[in-house]
Amino acid sequence: MTQAMGLRRLGRHQCIGLWVLCGSLSCGFGGGISLPQDPVSVPSCGEARCDSEIAYTTPLRVTQIDEIVGYTITLCHREVCASGAFWRVLDTSEFGVRFVGPIQASARLRSATSPPSLDYVLSVVFEGPGEDYQPGDRFSIRVIETKSGATKVDFAATVQSYREERPNGEACPPLCRAASLS
């Protein structure tokens, strides 16, 4: 049987499918691979890193140093919130909380004086990729004395703009954003 007779037996639809299959295998005129007219340039990015930091600091007066372990802090970025309890940093008068998950942040309570007194400074830093932070973001910070329910800090602010940094150049990651909440 000749090839022509074999093609006639395939039928019209099967022959068209065979032509599409064979025709799609060609890569350009004459079967070659076509290249773009201008060479494509890929930016050379470095390995520098930076951290986004949205910071808040405020004085905080305590009644007793030992009550700090009973404080609960709640941080919110937009509508996402996380809560945690302060823990004492070994053999110091400093206390801390670390948030990992939907909110990446840390909080510290440090004595404002040396030797330690009842005057502390609360420092909160929201961290994470710069793309997580956009103009118009709302942040809130609330510290409650768990035993009495007394509010020690109740703060909220909207950030209108950030300082931006791209340590590897404009076209390269990472993008880091920073702001001070006040």
GROMACS .gro file of N, CA and C in nm:
model
  546
    1MET      N    1   0.085  -0.116   0.000
    1MET     CA    2   0.000   0.000   0.000
    1MET      C    3   0.089   0.123   0.000
    2THR      N    4   0.055   0.222  -0.079
    2THR     CA    5   0.135   0.344  -0.088
    2THR      C    6   0.093   0.440   0.021
    3GLN      N    7   0.176   0.544   0.046
    3GLN     CA    8   0.144   0.643   0.148
    3GLN      C    9   0.017   0.719   0.114
    4ALA      N   10  -0.003   0.750  -0.014
    4ALA     CA   11  -0.122   0.825  -0.055
    4ALA      C   12  -0.247   0.746  -0.022
    5MET      N   13  -0.245   0.615  -0.045
    5MET     CA   14  -0.361   0.534  -0.016
    5MET      C   15  -0.385   0.527   0.134
    6GLY      N   16  -0.275   0.522   0.212
    6GLY     CA   17  -0.287   0.517   0.357
    6GLY      C   18  -0.349   0.644   0.411
    7LEU      N   19  -0.315   0.760   0.356
    7LEU     CA   20  -0.371   0.887   0.400
    7LEU      C   21  -0.518   0.894   0.364
    8ARG      N   22  -0.556   0.843   0.247
    8ARG     CA   23  -0.697   0.844   0.210
    8ARG      C   24  -0.780   0.762   0.309
    9ARG      N   25  -0.725   0.655   0.359
    9ARG     CA   26  -0.798   0.569   0.452
    9ARG      C   27  -0.814   0.632   0.591
   10LEU      N   28  -0.724   0.725   0.629
   10LEU     CA   29  -0.732   0.788   0.761
   10LEU      C   30  -0.860   0.869   0.777
   11GLY      N   31  -0.908   0.922   0.672
   11GLY     CA   32  -1.026   1.006   0.680
   11GLY      C   33  -0.987   1.152   0.694
   12ARG      N   34  -1.082   1.237   0.663
   12ARG     CA   35  -1.053   1.381   0.658
   12ARG      C   36  -1.012   1.436   0.795
   13HIS      N   37  -1.086   1.406   0.901
   13HIS     CA   38  -1.058   1.463   1.034
   13HIS      C   39  -0.927   1.411   1.091
   14GLN      N   40  -0.899   1.286   1.070
   14GLN     CA   41  -0.775   1.229   1.121
   14GLN      C   42  -0.656   1.287   1.047
   15CYS      N   43  -0.671   1.312   0.918
   15CYS     CA   44  -0.561   1.369   0.840
   15CYS      C   45  -0.532   1.512   0.886
   16ILE      N   46  -0.637   1.590   0.915
   16ILE     CA   47  -0.617   1.727   0.964
   16ILE      C   48  -0.545   1.722   1.098
   17GLY      N   49  -0.583   1.631   1.187
   17GLY     CA   50  -0.517   1.618   1.317
   17GLY      C   51  -0.371   1.582   1.300
   18LEU      N   52  -0.340   1.494   1.204
   18LEU     CA   53  -0.202   1.457   1.177
   18LEU      C   54  -0.124   1.577   1.126
   19TRP      N   55  -0.184   1.659   1.041
   19TRP     CA   56  -0.117   1.778   0.988
   19TRP      C   57  -0.088   1.878   1.101
   20VAL      N   58  -0.186   1.899   1.193
   20VAL     CA   59  -0.166   1.991   1.306
   20VAL      C   60  -0.053   1.942   1.394
   21LEU      N   61  -0.049   1.813   1.420
   21LEU     CA   62   0.055   1.757   1.503
   21LEU      C   63   0.191   1.776   1.437
   22CYS      N   64   0.205   1.741   1.312
   22CYS     CA   65   0.333   1.754   1.244
   22CYS      C   66   0.369   1.899   1.220
   23GLY      N   67   0.268   1.983   1.187
   23GLY     CA   68   0.295   2.125   1.162
   23GLY      C   69   0.338   2.197   1.288
   24SER      N   70   0.288   2.156   1.406
   24SER     CA   71   0.322   2.225   1.529
   24SER      C   72   0.463   2.193   1.575
   25LEU      N   73   0.524   2.091   1.519
   25LEU     CA   74   0.659   2.055   1.560
   25LEU      C   75   0.766   2.145   1.499
   26SER      N   76   0.734   2.222   1.400
   26SER     CA   77   0.836   2.307   1.341
   26SER      C   78   0.857   2.430   1.428
   27CYS      N   79   0.977   2.480   1.433
   27CYS     CA   80   1.012   2.589   1.523
   27CYS      C   81   1.030   2.721   1.452
   28GLY      N   82   1.001   2.732   1.330
   28GLY     CA   83   1.018   2.857   1.258
   28GLY      C   84   1.041   2.827   1.112
   29PHE      N   85   1.063   2.930   1.035
   29PHE     CA   86   1.086   2.914   0.893
   29PHE      C   87   1.208   2.828   0.872
   30GLY      N   88   1.195   2.721   0.798
   30GLY     CA   89   1.308   2.632   0.770
   30GLY      C   90   1.338   2.539   0.887
   31GLY      N   91   1.251   2.536   0.990
   31GLY     CA   92   1.272   2.444   1.102
   31GLY      C   93   1.369   2.495   1.207
   32GLY      N   94   1.426   2.614   1.190
   32GLY     CA   95   1.520   2.667   1.289
   32GLY      C   96   1.449   2.734   1.404
   33ILE      N   97   1.522   2.771   1.505
   33ILE     CA   98   1.467   2.841   1.621
   33ILE      C   99   1.491   2.990   1.601
   34SER      N  100   1.383   3.069   1.614
   34SER     CA  101   1.399   3.213   1.596
   34SER      C  102   1.438   3.278   1.728
   35LEU      N  103   1.526   3.376   1.723
   35LEU     CA  104   1.577   3.447   1.839
   35LEU      C  105   1.525   3.589   1.839
   36PRO      N  106   1.514   3.654   1.958
   36PRO     CA  107   1.471   3.793   1.960
   36PRO      C  108   1.574   3.882   1.892
   37GLN      N  109   1.525   3.995   1.841
   37GLN     CA  110   1.614   4.088   1.770
   37GLN      C  111   1.718   4.147   1.863
   38ASP      N  112   1.676   4.192   1.982
   38ASP     CA  113   1.769   4.253   2.076
   38ASP      C  114   1.799   4.153   2.187
   39PRO      N  115   1.922   4.153   2.235
   39PRO     CA  116   1.953   4.060   2.345
   39PRO      C  117   1.876   4.100   2.471
   40VAL      N  118   1.835   4.002   2.547
   40VAL     CA  119   1.762   4.025   2.671
   40VAL      C  120   1.866   4.045   2.782
   41SER      N  121   1.851   4.154   2.858
   41SER     CA  122   1.945   4.177   2.967
   41SER      C  123   1.876   4.148   3.100
   42VAL      N  124   1.943   4.074   3.184
   42VAL     CA  125   1.894   4.040   3.316
   42VAL      C  126   1.979   4.117   3.416
   43PRO      N  127   1.914   4.194   3.506
   43PRO     CA  128   1.993   4.272   3.600
   43PRO      C  129   2.076   4.181   3.690
   44SER      N  130   2.196   4.224   3.721
   44SER     CA  131   2.282   4.152   3.812
   44SER      C  132   2.255   4.203   3.952
   45CYS      N  133   2.197   4.118   4.033
   45CYS     CA  134   2.158   4.158   4.168
   45CYS      C  135   2.259   4.104   4.269
   46GLY      N  136   2.285   4.182   4.371
   46GLY     CA  137   2.375   4.141   4.477
   46GLY      C  138   2.305   4.054   4.579
   47GLU      N  139   2.373   4.026   4.686
   47GLU     CA  140   2.321   3.939   4.792
   47GLU      C  141   2.289   4.017   4.920
   48ALA      N  142   2.293   4.150   4.915
   48ALA     CA  143   2.268   4.230   5.035
   48ALA      C  144   2.126   4.207   5.086
   49ARG      N  145   2.110   4.214   5.214
   49ARG     CA  146   1.979   4.196   5.277
   49ARG      C  147   1.945   4.319   5.360
   50CYS      N  148   1.818   4.337   5.385
   50CYS     CA  149   1.773   4.443   5.473
   50CYS      C  150   1.645   4.395   5.542
   51ASP      N  151   1.609   4.461   5.649
   51ASP     CA  152   1.491   4.422   5.724
   51ASP      C  153   1.391   4.535   5.726
   52SER      N  154   1.264   4.502   5.704
   52SER     CA  155   1.159   4.601   5.721
   52SER      C  156   1.136   4.619   5.870
   53GLU      N  157   1.116   4.744   5.911
   53GLU     CA  158   1.093   4.772   6.053
   53GLU      C  159   0.994   4.884   6.069
   54ILE      N  160   0.882   4.853   6.128
   54ILE     CA  161   0.784   4.954   6.164
   54ILE      C  162   0.790   4.956   6.317
   55ALA      N  163   0.844   5.065   6.372
   55ALA     CA  164   0.881   5.070   6.513
   55ALA      C  165   0.789   5.161   6.594
   56TYR      N  166   0.769   5.122   6.720
   56TYR     CA  167   0.691   5.200   6.815
   56TYR      C  168   0.762   5.194   6.949
   57THR      N  169   0.774   5.308   7.016
   57THR     CA  170   0.836   5.315   7.148
   57THR      C  171   0.754   5.409   7.236
   58THR      N  172   0.734   5.367   7.362
   58THR     CA  173   0.661   5.450   7.457
   58THR      C  174   0.707   5.418   7.599
   59PRO      N  175   0.703   5.516   7.690
   59PRO     CA  176   0.732   5.487   7.830
   59PRO      C  177   0.616   5.410   7.893
   60LEU      N  178   0.647   5.327   7.992
   60LEU     CA  179   0.546   5.247   8.059
   60LEU      C  180   0.583   5.237   8.206
   61ARG      N  181   0.497   5.281   8.294
   61ARG     CA  182   0.520   5.275   8.439
   61ARG      C  183   0.451   5.150   8.493
   62VAL      N  184   0.525   5.070   8.570
   62VAL     CA  185   0.469   4.949   8.631
   62VAL      C  186   0.456   4.970   8.781
   63THR      N  187   0.368   4.893   8.844
   63THR     CA  188   0.350   4.900   8.989
   63THR      C  189   0.454   4.815   9.059
   64GLN      N  190   0.478   4.694   9.004
   64GLN     CA  191   0.580   4.602   9.053
   64GLN      C  192   0.644   4.536   8.932
   65ILE      N  193   0.773   4.511   8.941
   65ILE     CA  194   0.844   4.449   8.828
   65ILE      C  195   0.788   4.310   8.798
   66ASP      N  196   0.752   4.235   8.902
   66ASP     CA  197   0.704   4.098   8.881
   66ASP      C  198   0.569   4.092   8.809
   67GLU      N  199   0.493   4.200   8.808
   67GLU     CA  200   0.361   4.198   8.740
   67GLU      C  201   0.374   4.193   8.588
   68ILE      N  202   0.492   4.230   8.535
   68ILE     CA  203   0.512   4.235   8.389
   68ILE      C  204   0.489   4.097   8.327
   69VAL      N  205   0.526   3.990   8.397
   69VAL     CA  206   0.506   3.854   8.346
   69VAL      C  207   0.357   3.828   8.324
   70GLY      N  208   0.269   3.900   8.391
   70GLY     CA  209   0.125   3.885   8.373
   70GLY      C  210   0.066   3.977   8.268
   71TYR      N  211   0.149   4.050   8.194
   71TYR     CA  212   0.098   4.139   8.088
   71TYR      C  213   0.074   4.060   7.961
   72THR      N  214  -0.033   4.095   7.890
   72THR     CA  215  -0.061   4.041   7.758
   72THR      C  216  -0.051   4.157   7.659
   73ILE      N  217   0.018   4.133   7.548
   73ILE     CA  218   0.030   4.234   7.444
   73ILE      C  219  -0.038   4.182   7.318
   74THR      N  220  -0.116   4.267   7.254
   74THR     CA  221  -0.182   4.234   7.127
   74THR      C  222  -0.137   4.333   7.022
   75LEU      N  223  -0.083   4.281   6.912
   75LEU     CA  224  -0.039   4.361   6.799
   75LEU      C  225  -0.130   4.334   6.681
   76CYS      N  226  -0.168   4.440   6.610
   76CYS     CA  227  -0.249   4.423   6.489
   76CYS      C  228  -0.187   4.501   6.374
   77HIS      N  229  -0.184   4.439   6.258
   77HIS     CA  230  -0.144   4.503   6.132
   77HIS      C  231  -0.260   4.477   6.037
   78ARG      N  232  -0.321   4.587   5.991
   78ARG     CA  233  -0.446   4.579   5.917
   78ARG      C  234  -0.548   4.506   6.005
   79GLU      N  235  -0.605   4.397   5.959
   79GLU     CA  236  -0.705   4.322   6.035
   79GLU      C  237  -0.648   4.196   6.100
   80VAL      N  238  -0.517   4.174   6.087
   80VAL     CA  239  -0.454   4.054   6.142
   80VAL      C  240  -0.393   4.088   6.277
   81CYS      N  241  -0.428   4.010   6.379
   81CYS     CA  242  -0.379   4.037   6.515
   81CYS      C  243  -0.314   3.911   6.574
   82ALA      N  244  -0.223   3.935   6.667
   82ALA     CA  245  -0.159   3.827   6.742
   82ALA      C  246  -0.137   3.875   6.884
   83SER      N  247  -0.152   3.783   6.980
   83SER     CA  248  -0.132   3.817   7.120
   83SER      C  249  -0.026   3.727   7.181
   84GLY      N  250   0.040   3.778   7.283
   84GLY     CA  251   0.140   3.700   7.353
   84GLY      C  252   0.161   3.755   7.493
   85ALA      N  253   0.228   3.676   7.576
   85ALA     CA  254   0.258   3.715   7.713
   85ALA      C  255   0.408   3.745   7.722
   86PHE      N  256   0.442   3.843   7.805
   86PHE     CA  257   0.582   3.877   7.825
   86PHE      C  258   0.651   3.769   7.908
   87TRP      N  259   0.775   3.740   7.877
   87TRP     CA  260   0.859   3.650   7.954
   87TRP      C  261   0.985   3.726   7.993
   88ARG      N  262   1.042   3.688   8.104
   88ARG     CA  263   1.161   3.757   8.155
   88ARG      C  264   1.286   3.702   8.086
   89VAL      N  265   1.370   3.793   8.039
   89VAL     CA  266   1.499   3.755   7.981
   89VAL      C  267   1.589   3.714   8.097
   90LEU      N  268   1.654   3.599   8.083
   90LEU     CA  269   1.732   3.541   8.193
   90LEU      C  270   1.818   3.641   8.268
   91ASP      N  271   1.804   3.639   8.400
   91ASP     CA  272   1.886   3.717   8.493
   91ASP      C  273   1.898   3.865   8.458
   92THR      N  274   1.793   3.923   8.401
   92THR     CA  275   1.793   4.066   8.370
   92THR      C  276   1.661   4.126   8.416
   93SER      N  277   1.650   4.256   8.403
   93SER     CA  278   1.522   4.323   8.433
   93SER      C  279   1.447   4.349   8.303
   94GLU      N  280   1.485   4.281   8.197
   94GLU     CA  281   1.424   4.298   8.065
   94GLU      C  282   1.322   4.186   8.040
   95PHE      N  283   1.216   4.221   7.963
   95PHE     CA  284   1.110   4.127   7.929
   95PHE      C  285   1.087   4.131   7.779
   96GLY      N  286   1.044   4.020   7.720
   96GLY     CA  287   1.025   4.016   7.576
   96GLY      C  288   0.909   3.929   7.531
   97VAL      N  289   0.868   3.951   7.407
   97VAL     CA  290   0.766   3.870   7.340
   97VAL      C  291   0.809   3.861   7.194
   98ARG      N  292   0.798   3.743   7.136
   98ARG     CA  293   0.831   3.723   6.994
   98ARG      C  294   0.708   3.666   6.925
   99PHE      N  295   0.668   3.730   6.815
   99PHE     CA  296   0.553   3.685   6.737
   99PHE      C  297   0.604   3.628   6.605
  100VAL      N  298   0.563   3.505   6.572
  100VAL     CA  299   0.599   3.442   6.446
  100VAL      C  300   0.471   3.380   6.392
  101GLY      N  301   0.442   3.408   6.268
  101GLY     CA  302   0.319   3.358   6.207
  101GLY      C  303   0.261   3.465   6.120
  102PRO      N  304   0.130   3.488   6.129
  102PRO     CA  305   0.071   3.590   6.043
  102PRO      C  306   0.128   3.729   6.069
  103ILE      N  307   0.178   3.751   6.191
  103ILE     CA  308   0.247   3.876   6.222
  103ILE      C  309   0.388   3.841   6.268
  104GLN      N  310   0.486   3.900   6.201
  104GLN     CA  311   0.625   3.885   6.244
  104GLN      C  312   0.660   4.012   6.320
  105ALA      N  313   0.685   3.998   6.450
  105ALA     CA  314   0.713   4.116   6.531
  105ALA      C  315   0.780   4.074   6.660
  106SER      N  316   0.833   4.174   6.731
  106SER     CA  317   0.889   4.151   6.863
  106SER      C  318   0.853   4.270   6.952
  107ALA      N  319   0.849   4.245   7.082
  107ALA     CA  320   0.823   4.351   7.180
  107ALA      C  321   0.920   4.332   7.295
  108ARG      N  322   0.969   4.444   7.349
  108ARG     CA  323   1.063   4.442   7.461
  108ARG      C  324   1.020   4.546   7.563
  109LEU      N  325   1.035   4.511   7.688
  109LEU     CA  326   1.020   4.605   7.798
  109LEU      C  327   1.155   4.612   7.867
  110ARG      N  328   1.215   4.730   7.866
  110ARG     CA  329   1.346   4.750   7.929
  110ARG      C  330   1.334   4.861   8.033
  111SER      N  331   1.409   4.844   8.138
  111SER     CA  332   1.411   4.947   8.241
  111SER      C  333   1.465   5.077   8.182
  112ALA      N  334   1.401   5.188   8.216
  112ALA     CA  335   1.444   5.318   8.166
  112ALA      C  336   1.563   5.372   8.244
  113THR      N  337   1.593   5.312   8.359
  113THR     CA  338   1.703   5.360   8.443
  113THR      C  339   1.792   5.244   8.486
  114SER      N  340   1.907   5.279   8.534
  114SER     CA  341   1.998   5.181   8.590
  114SER      C  342   2.041   5.234   8.727
  115PRO      N  343   2.020   5.165   8.834
  115PRO     CA  344   1.957   5.036   8.848
  115PRO      C  345   1.809   5.041   8.809
  116PRO      N  346   1.751   4.924   8.782
  116PRO     CA  347   1.611   4.920   8.738
  116PRO      C  348   1.516   4.984   8.839
  117SER      N  349   1.418   5.054   8.785
  117SER     CA  350   1.314   5.115   8.867
  117SER      C  351   1.179   5.066   8.815
  118LEU      N  352   1.074   5.136   8.845
  118LEU     CA  353   0.941   5.101   8.795
  118LEU      C  354   0.910   5.169   8.663
  119ASP      N  355   1.005   5.246   8.609
  119ASP     CA  356   0.988   5.312   8.479
  119ASP      C  357   1.052   5.226   8.371
  120TYR      N  358   0.969   5.185   8.275
  120TYR     CA  359   1.015   5.100   8.165
  120TYR      C  360   0.990   5.170   8.032
  121VAL      N  361   1.051   5.114   7.928
  121VAL     CA  362   1.028   5.160   7.791
  121VAL      C  363   0.981   5.039   7.711
  122LEU      N  364   0.866   5.053   7.647
  122LEU     CA  365   0.813   4.948   7.560
  122LEU      C  366   0.858   4.977   7.418
  123SER      N  367   0.923   4.879   7.355
  123SER     CA  368   0.964   4.890   7.215
  123SER      C  369   0.900   4.776   7.138
  124VAL      N  370   0.831   4.810   7.029
  124VAL     CA  371   0.767   4.710   6.943
  124VAL      C  372   0.820   4.730   6.802
  125VAL      N  373   0.854   4.619   6.735
  125VAL     CA  374   0.900   4.626   6.596
  125VAL      C  375   0.822   4.523   6.515
  126PHE      N  376   0.747   4.572   6.415
  126PHE     CA  377   0.683   4.485   6.316
  126PHE      C  378   0.789   4.459   6.208
  127GLU      N  379   0.805   4.333   6.168
  127GLU     CA  380   0.908   4.294   6.072
  127GLU      C  381   0.844   4.226   5.952
  128GLY      N  382   0.928   4.174   5.863
  128GLY     CA  383   0.878   4.097   5.750
  128GLY      C  384   0.911   4.161   5.618
  129PRO      N  385   0.869   4.098   5.507
  129PRO     CA  386   0.899   4.150   5.374
  129PRO      C  387   0.836   4.288   5.352
  130GLY      N  388   0.908   4.374   5.280
  130GLY     CA  389   0.859   4.509   5.253
  130GLY      C  390   0.727   4.511   5.179
  131GLU      N  391   0.702   4.409   5.098
  131GLU     CA  392   0.577   4.404   5.023
  131GLU      C  393   0.457   4.386   5.115
  132ASP      N  394   0.481   4.342   5.240
  132ASP     CA  395   0.371   4.326   5.335
  132ASP      C  396   0.317   4.460   5.384
  133TYR      N  397   0.391   4.566   5.364
  133TYR     CA  398   0.354   4.697   5.417
  133TYR      C  399   0.322   4.793   5.304
  134GLN      N  400   0.203   4.854   5.311
  134GLN     CA  401   0.155   4.945   5.207
  134GLN      C  402   0.110   5.076   5.271
  135PRO      N  403   0.122   5.189   5.199
  135PRO     CA  404   0.068   5.314   5.252
  135PRO      C  405  -0.080   5.297   5.288
  136GLY      N  406  -0.118   5.352   5.402
  136GLY     CA  407  -0.255   5.339   5.451
  136GLY      C  408  -0.274   5.225   5.549
  137ASP      N  409  -0.167   5.148   5.577
  137ASP     CA  410  -0.176   5.038   5.673
  137ASP      C  411  -0.207   5.091   5.812
  138ARG      N  412  -0.291   5.019   5.884
  138ARG     CA  413  -0.325   5.054   6.022
  138ARG      C  414  -0.258   4.955   6.117
  139PHE      N  415  -0.197   5.009   6.221
  139PHE     CA  416  -0.130   4.930   6.324
  139PHE      C  417  -0.192   4.963   6.459
  140SER      N  418  -0.202   4.863   6.546
  140SER     CA  419  -0.245   4.890   6.683
  140SER      C  420  -0.165   4.804   6.779
  141ILE      N  421  -0.148   4.860   6.899
  141ILE     CA  422  -0.072   4.793   7.005
  141ILE      C  423  -0.150   4.812   7.134
  142ARG      N  424  -0.173   4.702   7.203
  142ARG     CA  425  -0.247   4.709   7.329
  142ARG      C  426  -0.180   4.617   7.431
  143VAL      N  427  -0.151   4.674   7.549
  143VAL     CA  428  -0.093   4.596   7.659
  143VAL      C  429  -0.194   4.599   7.773
  144ILE      N  430  -0.227   4.479   7.823
  144ILE     CA  431  -0.325   4.467   7.931
  144ILE      C  432  -0.262   4.388   8.046
  145GLU      N  433  -0.285   4.436   8.168
  145GLU     CA  434  -0.245   4.360   8.286
  145GLU      C  435  -0.350   4.252   8.304
  146THR      N  436  -0.312   4.129   8.281
  146THR     CA  437  -0.407   4.018   8.274
  146THR      C  438  -0.488   4.002   8.402
  147LYS      N  439  -0.423   4.012   8.517
  147LYS     CA  440  -0.491   3.988   8.645
  147LYS      C  441  -0.603   4.089   8.671
  148SER      N  442  -0.574   4.217   8.655
  148SER     CA  443  -0.673   4.321   8.686
  148SER      C  444  -0.755   4.364   8.564
  149GLY      N  445  -0.705   4.334   8.445
  149GLY     CA  446  -0.773   4.379   8.323
  149GLY      C  447  -0.744   4.524   8.287
  150ALA      N  448  -0.654   4.587   8.363
  150ALA     CA  449  -0.619   4.728   8.339
  150ALA      C  450  -0.540   4.743   8.209
  151THR      N  451  -0.575   4.843   8.129
  151THR     CA  452  -0.505   4.871   8.005
  151THR      C  453  -0.383   4.957   8.036
  152LYS      N  454  -0.265   4.908   7.998
  152LYS     CA  455  -0.140   4.981   8.021
  152LYS      C  456  -0.102   5.064   7.899
  153VAL      N  457  -0.129   5.012   7.779
  153VAL     CA  458  -0.102   5.082   7.652
  153VAL      C  459  -0.218   5.054   7.558
  154ASP      N  460  -0.266   5.158   7.492
  154ASP     CA  461  -0.370   5.143   7.390
  154ASP      C  462  -0.337   5.243   7.280
  155PHE      N  463  -0.276   5.195   7.172
  155PHE     CA  464  -0.223   5.281   7.067
  155PHE      C  465  -0.269   5.231   6.931
  156ALA      N  466  -0.301   5.323   6.841
  156ALA     CA  467  -0.334   5.289   6.702
  156ALA      C  468  -0.288   5.403   6.612
  157ALA      N  469  -0.239   5.367   6.493
  157ALA     CA  470  -0.195   5.469   6.397
  157ALA      C  471  -0.203   5.412   6.256
  158THR      N  472  -0.217   5.502   6.161
  158THR     CA  473  -0.216   5.468   6.018
  158THR      C  474  -0.090   5.526   5.958
  159VAL      N  475  -0.016   5.444   5.883
  159VAL     CA  476   0.107   5.489   5.818
  159VAL      C  477   0.075   5.535   5.677
  160GLN      N  478   0.105   5.659   5.647
  160GLN     CA  479   0.077   5.715   5.514
  160GLN      C  480   0.189   5.688   5.414
  161SER      N  481   0.313   5.678   5.463
  161SER     CA  482   0.425   5.651   5.372
  161SER      C  483   0.538   5.583   5.449
  162TYR      N  484   0.624   5.516   5.376
  162TYR     CA  485   0.738   5.444   5.432
  162TYR      C  486   0.868   5.494   5.369
  163ARG      N  487   0.977   5.481   5.445
  163ARG     CA  488   1.109   5.498   5.385
  163ARG      C  489   1.142   5.364   5.319
  164GLU      N  490   1.184   5.369   5.193
  164GLU     CA  491   1.212   5.245   5.120
  164GLU      C  492   1.360   5.229   5.095
  165GLU      N  493   1.405   5.104   5.097
  165GLU     CA  494   1.545   5.072   5.071
  165GLU      C  495   1.551   4.949   4.981
  166ARG      N  496   1.635   4.955   4.879
  166ARG     CA  497   1.665   4.840   4.792
  166ARG      C  498   1.817   4.831   4.786
  167PRO      N  499   1.878   4.755   4.877
  167PRO     CA  500   2.023   4.753   4.886
  167PRO      C  501   2.094   4.692   4.765
  168ASN      N  502   2.024   4.619   4.680
  168ASN     CA  503   2.086   4.558   4.562
  168ASN      C  504   2.053   4.632   4.434
  169GLY      N  505   1.991   4.750   4.444
  169GLY     CA  506   1.956   4.829   4.326
  169GLY      C  507   1.806   4.831   4.304
  170GLU      N  508   1.761   4.927   4.224
  170GLU     CA  509   1.617   4.949   4.202
  170GLU      C  510   1.543   4.829   4.143
  171ALA      N  511   1.605   4.753   4.055
  171ALA     CA  512   1.535   4.643   3.989
  171ALA      C  513   1.552   4.510   4.064
  172CYS      N  514   1.616   4.514   4.180
  172CYS     CA  515   1.650   4.389   4.249
  172CYS      C  516   1.584   4.379   4.386
  173PRO      N  517   1.552   4.257   4.428
  173PRO     CA  518   1.504   4.237   4.564
  173PRO      C  519   1.621   4.244   4.662
  174PRO      N  520   1.600   4.263   4.787
  174PRO     CA  521   1.472   4.280   4.853
  174PRO      C  522   1.429   4.427   4.857
  175LEU      N  523   1.301   4.447   4.885
  175LEU     CA  524   1.246   4.578   4.913
  175LEU      C  525   1.219   4.582   5.062
  176CYS      N  526   1.276   4.680   5.131
  176CYS     CA  527   1.251   4.694   5.274
  176CYS      C  528   1.188   4.830   5.300
  177ARG      N  529   1.094   4.830   5.391
  177ARG     CA  530   1.022   4.953   5.426
  177ARG      C  531   1.036   4.976   5.576
  178ALA      N  532   1.045   5.104   5.613
  178ALA     CA  533   1.059   5.141   5.754
  178ALA      C  534   0.970   5.260   5.785
  179ALA      N  535   0.921   5.264   5.908
  179ALA     CA  536   0.842   5.377   5.956
  179ALA      C  537   0.847   5.377   6.108
  180SER      N  538   0.824   5.494   6.165
  180SER     CA  539   0.812   5.508   6.310
  180SER      C  540   0.668   5.542   6.341
  181LEU      N  541   0.608   5.464   6.429
  181LEU     CA  542   0.471   5.489   6.471
  181LEU      C  543   0.476   5.588   6.587
  182SER      N  544   0.393   5.689   6.581
  182SER     CA  545   0.390   5.785   6.693
  182SER      C  546   0.251   5.838   6.713
   0.00000   0.00000   0.00000
